[in-house]
Coordinates of C-alpha atoms in Angstrom, one line a residue:
M1425 CA 30.2 57.5 94.7
P1426 CA 29.0 57.5 91.1
R1427 CA 27.6 54.2 89.9
A1428 CA 27.5 52.3 86.5
T1429 CA 24.7 50.1 85.3
I1430 CA 26.1 46.9 83.7
A1431 CA 22.8 45.0 83.3
E1432 CA 19.1 45.7 83.8
G1433 CA 18.6 46.1 87.6
Y1434 CA 22.2 45.7 88.4
D1435 CA 24.6 48.6 89.1
I1436 CA 28.0 48.8 90.7
S1437 CA 30.2 51.5 92.2
R1438 CA 32.6 53.0 89.6
V1439 CA 35.5 52.3 92.0
I1440 CA 35.7 48.6 93.0
K1441 CA 37.7 47.3 96.0
G1442 CA 40.1 44.6 94.7
G1443 CA 40.9 41.5 96.7
W1444 CA 44.2 40.2 95.3
H1445 CA 46.2 42.1 97.9
L1446 CA 44.5 40.2 100.7
A1447 CA 45.5 36.8 99.3
G1448 CA 49.0 36.8 100.6
G1449 CA 52.3 37.8 99.1
H1450 CA 51.7 41.5 100.0
G1451 CA 52.2 41.2 103.7
E1452 CA 50.4 39.6 106.6
V1453 CA 46.6 40.0 106.7
D1454 CA 44.8 40.5 109.9
P1455 CA 41.3 39.1 109.3
A1456 CA 39.5 41.3 111.8
A1457 CA 41.2 44.4 110.4
A1458 CA 40.3 43.3 106.9
V1459 CA 36.6 43.0 107.8
A1460 CA 36.6 46.4 109.5
D1461 CA 38.2 47.9 106.3
M1462 CA 35.5 46.3 104.2
A1463 CA 32.9 48.0 106.3
A1464 CA 34.6 51.3 105.8
F1465 CA 34.6 50.9 102.1
V1466 CA 30.9 50.0 101.8
A1467 CA 30.0 52.9 104.2
A1468 CA 31.9 55.2 101.9
G1469 CA 30.0 54.1 98.8
I1470 CA 32.5 51.6 97.4
T1471 CA 30.0 48.8 97.5
T1472 CA 31.5 46.5 94.8
F1473 CA 34.2 44.0 95.7
D1474 CA 36.4 42.0 93.4
C1475 CA 37.8 38.6 94.4
A1476 CA 38.4 35.1 92.9
D1477 CA 38.2 31.5 93.9
I1478 CA 42.0 31.3 93.5
Y1479 CA 42.7 34.3 95.8
T1480 CA 43.6 32.3 98.9
G1481 CA 41.2 33.1 101.8
V1482 CA 39.6 36.2 100.2
E1483 CA 36.2 34.8 99.5
E1484 CA 36.1 33.6 103.1
L1485 CA 37.1 37.1 104.4
I1486 CA 34.2 38.6 102.4
G1487 CA 31.9 35.9 103.8
R1488 CA 33.1 36.9 107.3
F1489 CA 32.3 40.5 106.6
R1490 CA 28.8 39.6 105.4
A1491 CA 28.2 37.7 108.7
A1492 CA 29.6 40.4 110.9
E1493 CA 27.9 43.4 109.1
P1494 CA 24.6 42.2 107.7
Q1495 CA 23.1 45.7 107.3
L1496 CA 26.1 47.0 105.3
A1497 CA 26.3 43.7 103.4
Q1498 CA 22.8 44.3 102.0
N1499 CA 24.4 47.0 99.8
L1500 CA 27.3 44.8 98.6
Q1501 CA 28.0 43.4 95.2
V1502 CA 30.7 40.7 95.0
H1503 CA 32.4 39.9 91.7
T1504 CA 34.3 36.6 92.0
K1505 CA 36.1 34.5 89.4
F1506 CA 36.1 31.0 88.2
V1507 CA 39.6 30.1 87.3
P1508 CA 40.2 26.4 86.6
D1509 CA 43.8 25.2 87.0
L1510 CA 45.9 24.8 83.9
S1511 CA 46.3 21.0 84.7
E1512 CA 42.5 20.4 84.8
L1513 CA 41.5 22.3 81.6
A1514 CA 41.6 19.2 79.4
T1515 CA 39.3 17.1 81.7
L1516 CA 37.1 19.8 83.1
A1517 CA 33.6 18.4 83.5
P1518 CA 30.3 20.2 84.3
A1519 CA 30.2 18.6 87.7
A1520 CA 33.5 20.1 88.6
I1521 CA 32.3 23.6 87.5
D1522 CA 29.2 23.2 89.6
A1523 CA 31.3 22.2 92.6
R1524 CA 33.6 25.2 92.3
I1525 CA 30.6 27.6 92.0
D1526 CA 29.0 25.9 95.1
R1527 CA 32.3 26.4 96.9
S1528 CA 32.4 30.1 96.1
C1529 CA 28.8 30.4 97.3
A1530 CA 29.6 28.7 100.6
R1531 CA 32.7 30.7 101.2
L1532 CA 30.9 34.0 100.5
G1533 CA 27.8 33.0 102.5
V1534 CA 25.3 33.4 99.6
E1535 CA 23.0 31.3 97.6
R1536 CA 23.6 33.1 94.3
L1537 CA 26.8 34.8 93.0
D1538 CA 26.4 38.3 91.7
L1539 CA 29.0 38.1 88.9
V1540 CA 31.3 35.2 88.0
Q1541 CA 34.3 36.2 85.8
F1542 CA 35.6 33.2 83.8
H1543 CA 39.2 32.8 82.9
W1544 CA 40.9 30.1 80.7
W1545 CA 44.7 29.7 80.8
D1546 CA 45.3 28.1 77.4
Y1547 CA 43.2 28.5 74.2
E1548 CA 45.0 25.5 72.6
T1549 CA 43.2 23.3 75.2
P1550 CA 39.5 23.0 74.0
G1551 CA 36.7 23.3 76.5
Y1552 CA 36.4 27.0 77.2
V1553 CA 33.1 27.4 75.2
E1554 CA 31.6 24.4 77.0
A1555 CA 32.7 25.7 80.4
A1556 CA 31.2 29.1 79.7
L1557 CA 27.9 27.5 78.5
Q1558 CA 27.8 25.5 81.8
L1559 CA 28.1 28.8 83.7
T1560 CA 25.2 30.0 81.5
R1561 CA 23.2 27.0 82.6
L1562 CA 24.0 27.7 86.3
R1563 CA 22.8 31.3 85.7
E1564 CA 19.5 30.0 84.3
A1565 CA 19.3 27.7 87.4
G1566 CA 19.6 30.8 89.7
K1567 CA 23.2 30.1 91.0
I1568 CA 24.7 33.0 89.2
R1569 CA 23.2 36.4 88.5
H1570 CA 25.6 37.6 85.8
I1571 CA 28.5 36.2 83.8
G1572 CA 31.7 38.1 83.0
L1573 CA 35.1 37.2 81.6
T1574 CA 38.6 38.0 82.7
N1575 CA 41.7 38.3 80.5
F1576 CA 40.1 36.9 77.4
D1577 CA 41.2 38.5 74.1
T1578 CA 38.8 39.9 71.6
P1579 CA 38.5 36.9 69.2
H1580 CA 37.8 34.5 72.0
L1581 CA 35.4 37.0 73.6
A1582 CA 33.6 37.2 70.3
E1583 CA 33.5 33.4 70.1
L1584 CA 31.8 33.1 73.4
V1585 CA 29.3 35.8 72.6
A1586 CA 28.5 34.1 69.3
A1587 CA 27.9 30.8 71.2
G1588 CA 25.2 32.5 73.3
V1589 CA 27.1 33.2 76.5
P1590 CA 25.5 36.4 78.0
V1591 CA 28.7 38.2 78.8
K1592 CA 28.1 41.4 80.7
T1593 CA 31.6 42.4 81.7
I1594 CA 35.2 41.7 81.0
Q1595 CA 38.0 42.4 83.4
V1596 CA 41.2 43.4 81.8
Q1597 CA 44.5 45.1 82.5
Y1598 CA 44.0 48.6 81.1
S1599 CA 46.0 51.7 82.2
L1600 CA 47.9 54.6 80.9
L1601 CA 50.8 52.2 80.6
D1602 CA 48.9 49.4 78.9
A1603 CA 46.4 50.3 76.1
R1604 CA 46.0 46.8 74.6
P1605 CA 42.2 46.8 75.0
E1606 CA 42.2 49.6 72.5
T1607 CA 43.5 47.2 69.8
A1608 CA 40.0 45.8 69.2
M1609 CA 38.3 45.0 72.5
V1610 CA 36.9 48.5 73.3
A1611 CA 35.1 48.7 70.0
F1612 CA 33.7 45.2 70.3
C1613 CA 32.5 45.8 73.9
Q1614 CA 30.9 49.1 72.9
E1615 CA 29.0 47.4 70.0
H1616 CA 27.8 44.5 72.2
G1617 CA 27.0 46.4 75.4
I1618 CA 29.8 44.8 77.4
S1619 CA 31.4 46.8 80.2
L1620 CA 35.1 46.9 80.9
L1621 CA 36.3 46.5 84.5
C1622 CA 39.9 47.7 84.6
Y1623 CA 42.7 46.5 86.9
G1624 CA 46.3 47.7 87.0
T1625 CA 45.4 51.4 86.7
V1626 CA 48.1 52.3 89.1
A1627 CA 50.5 49.5 87.9
G1628 CA 50.9 47.9 91.3
G1629 CA 51.9 51.3 92.8
F1630 CA 54.4 52.3 90.2
L1631 CA 52.1 55.1 89.1
S1632 CA 52.7 57.1 92.3
E1633 CA 55.0 59.7 93.8
R1634 CA 57.0 56.9 95.4
W1635 CA 58.7 56.2 92.0
L1636 CA 59.0 59.7 90.7
G1637 CA 62.7 60.6 90.1
R1638 CA 64.0 57.2 91.2
E1639 CA 66.3 54.9 89.3
A1640 CA 64.9 51.9 87.6
P1641 CA 64.8 48.9 90.1
A1642 CA 66.3 45.6 89.0
L1643 CA 63.7 42.9 88.6
E1644 CA 65.4 40.7 91.2
T1645 CA 65.1 43.4 93.9
L1646 CA 61.3 43.6 93.6
T1647 CA 59.4 42.2 96.6
N1648 CA 56.3 40.7 95.0
R1649 CA 54.9 39.4 91.7
S1650 CA 52.7 42.5 91.3
L1651 CA 55.7 44.8 91.1
T1652 CA 57.6 42.4 88.8
K1653 CA 54.5 42.2 86.5
Y1654 CA 54.2 45.9 86.1
R1655 CA 57.9 46.5 85.9
L1656 CA 57.9 44.3 82.8
I1657 CA 54.9 46.4 81.5
I1658 CA 57.0 49.6 81.9
D1659 CA 59.7 48.1 79.7
E1660 CA 57.0 47.3 77.1
F1661 CA 55.6 50.8 77.4
G1662 CA 58.8 52.4 76.3
G1663 CA 61.3 52.0 79.2
W1664 CA 62.0 53.8 82.4
E1665 CA 62.9 57.2 80.9
L1666 CA 59.5 57.5 79.2
F1667 CA 57.8 56.2 82.3
Q1668 CA 59.5 59.0 84.3
T1669 CA 58.2 61.5 81.8
L1670 CA 54.7 60.2 82.3
L1671 CA 55.1 60.4 86.1
E1672 CA 56.3 64.0 85.9
T1673 CA 53.3 64.9 83.7
L1674 CA 50.9 63.2 86.1
A1675 CA 52.5 65.0 89.0
R1676 CA 51.8 68.4 87.4
V1677 CA 48.2 67.5 86.7
A1678 CA 47.8 66.2 90.2
A1679 CA 49.2 69.4 91.7
R1680 CA 46.7 71.5 89.8
R1681 CA 43.9 69.2 91.0
G1682 CA 45.0 69.0 94.6
T1683 CA 45.4 65.3 94.5
D1684 CA 48.0 62.6 93.8
I1685 CA 49.4 60.7 90.8
A1686 CA 47.5 57.4 91.5
T1687 CA 44.2 59.2 91.6
I1688 CA 44.9 61.0 88.3
A1689 CA 46.0 57.7 86.7
S1690 CA 42.8 55.9 87.7
A1691 CA 40.5 58.8 87.0
A1692 CA 41.9 59.0 83.4
M1693 CA 40.8 55.5 82.8
L1694 CA 37.2 56.1 84.0
G1695 CA 36.9 58.4 81.1
R1696 CA 37.7 55.8 78.5
T1697 CA 35.1 54.3 76.2
A1698 CA 33.2 51.3 77.6
V1699 CA 34.9 51.5 81.0
A1700 CA 32.4 51.0 83.8
A1701 CA 34.8 50.9 86.8
V1702 CA 38.4 50.7 87.9
I1703 CA 39.6 48.2 90.5
V1704 CA 41.8 49.5 93.3
G1705 CA 44.1 47.1 95.0
A1706 CA 43.3 48.2 98.5
T1707 CA 45.1 46.3 101.3
N1708 CA 43.4 48.5 103.9
R1709 CA 41.5 51.8 104.2
A1710 CA 44.6 54.0 104.3
H1711 CA 43.9 55.4 100.8
L1712 CA 40.1 55.4 101.0
P1713 CA 39.6 59.2 100.7
A1714 CA 41.8 59.1 97.5
N1715 CA 39.9 56.1 96.2
Q1716 CA 36.6 57.9 96.7
R1717 CA 37.8 60.9 94.7
I1718 CA 38.8 58.8 91.6
A1719 CA 35.2 58.7 90.4
E1720 CA 34.4 62.3 91.3
L1721 CA 37.4 63.9 89.6
Q1722 CA 36.7 65.3 86.2
L1723 CA 39.9 65.8 84.2
S1724 CA 39.8 68.7 81.7
R1725 CA 40.7 68.6 78.0
E1726 CA 43.9 70.4 78.9
D1727 CA 44.8 67.7 81.5
M1728 CA 44.2 64.9 79.1
A1729 CA 46.0 66.6 76.2
E1730 CA 49.1 66.9 78.4
I1731 CA 48.9 63.2 79.4
D1732 CA 48.1 62.1 75.8
A1733 CA 51.2 63.9 74.5
V1734 CA 53.3 61.5 76.5
L1735 CA 51.2 58.5 75.6
A1736 CA 51.8 59.3 72.0
Q1737 CA 55.4 58.3 72.5
R1738 CA 54.7 54.8 73.9
Q1739 CA 56.0 51.7 72.1
G1740 CA 53.7 49.1 73.6
P1741 CA 52.7 46.7 75.0
P1742 CA 51.9 45.2 71.6
G1743 CA 49.0 43.0 70.5
E1744 CA 45.8 41.8 72.1
V1745 CA 44.8 41.7 75.7
Y1746 CA 46.8 39.3 77.8
A1747 CA 48.7 37.9 74.8
L1748 CA 52.1 38.5 76.4
E1749 CA 51.0 36.8 79.7
R1750 CA 49.7 33.7 77.9
D1751 CA 53.2 32.9 76.7
R1752 CA 54.3 30.7 79.6
T1753 CA 57.9 30.6 78.3
G1754 CA 58.2 34.4 78.2
P1755 CA 59.0 36.7 81.1
H1756 CA 55.4 37.8 81.6
G1757 CA 54.0 34.2 81.7
R1758 CA 56.7 32.7 83.8
I1759 CA 55.7 34.7 86.9
M1760 CA 52.1 33.4 86.8
K1761 CA 50.8 30.7 89.2
Y1762 CA 48.6 28.2 87.3
E1763 CA 47.5 25.8 90.0
L1764 CA 45.7 27.7 92.8
G1765 CA 42.2 26.3 92.5
K1766 CA 42.5 23.1 94.4
P1767 CA 42.7 24.0 98.2
A1768 CA 39.8 22.7 100.1
A1769 CA 37.1 25.0 101.2

């Protein structure tokens, strides 16, 4: 498994095992099976896991894996998130931040967090700079190894960098369907040595053979928020017909390469400027061989030219990273859950 260096002395697998699918809403989770699957991923070279303090039960599952497999866990990097609830932004105090970081450490069974990715729901509520600086102080105190962001746009990323926050990574939705990071963020990150960690590269499973040649599903028929989220992105991209053209193109490339659509879609993103890794939403190890191949597959100029010819027809999504999702009155923002940080450890 190829690796990427995101800070001096700290490297990660270029494919990251995501944790959102283990948080519920995607089917029942068997803890013992989840731990066994984690062991299989680490043994296969996918040693970097992504989770969050608001992914119910996921930090605890990774902590359980650490305890059950101490030898394998020595090779593990865990990227968690600090996501204060929308209702607490206006009153968020340093002590509350410290408590949340301590809670993540306890859940994961560690004394220091490898990477904390900070999210702030509402820029109109002040305090995000102060919160990021408190994370910086915790880093200086040895509680956090590195600081990242998630779903910040470029102007607010730049504000935090200017304030002295040592941002090493930013996790963003970035895929063949969603090129918003290319508006300004990619150039900024390249200039400042910040690595992009991409989620949504298979659009919740829409970028797969399963949807090739099918009619567009109605939003109300979709079974989870992930599918709803990416179905909305397909509309922004240019609609179902253009999406089907993209799938047909990816299927041709995949056939030439002896692989599948999802692998091609993720491998294409690893070739983008400033991208260090892609995050795969793995519920279990069923797709582990394909996940391993993502970072090994080298797409040719001809492959990418064929894909880019379709992408040249896309209409959106428009604007900056996560701008559509920040509108809590719009379709993208209405499906978000804003109060997931309070459950007791």
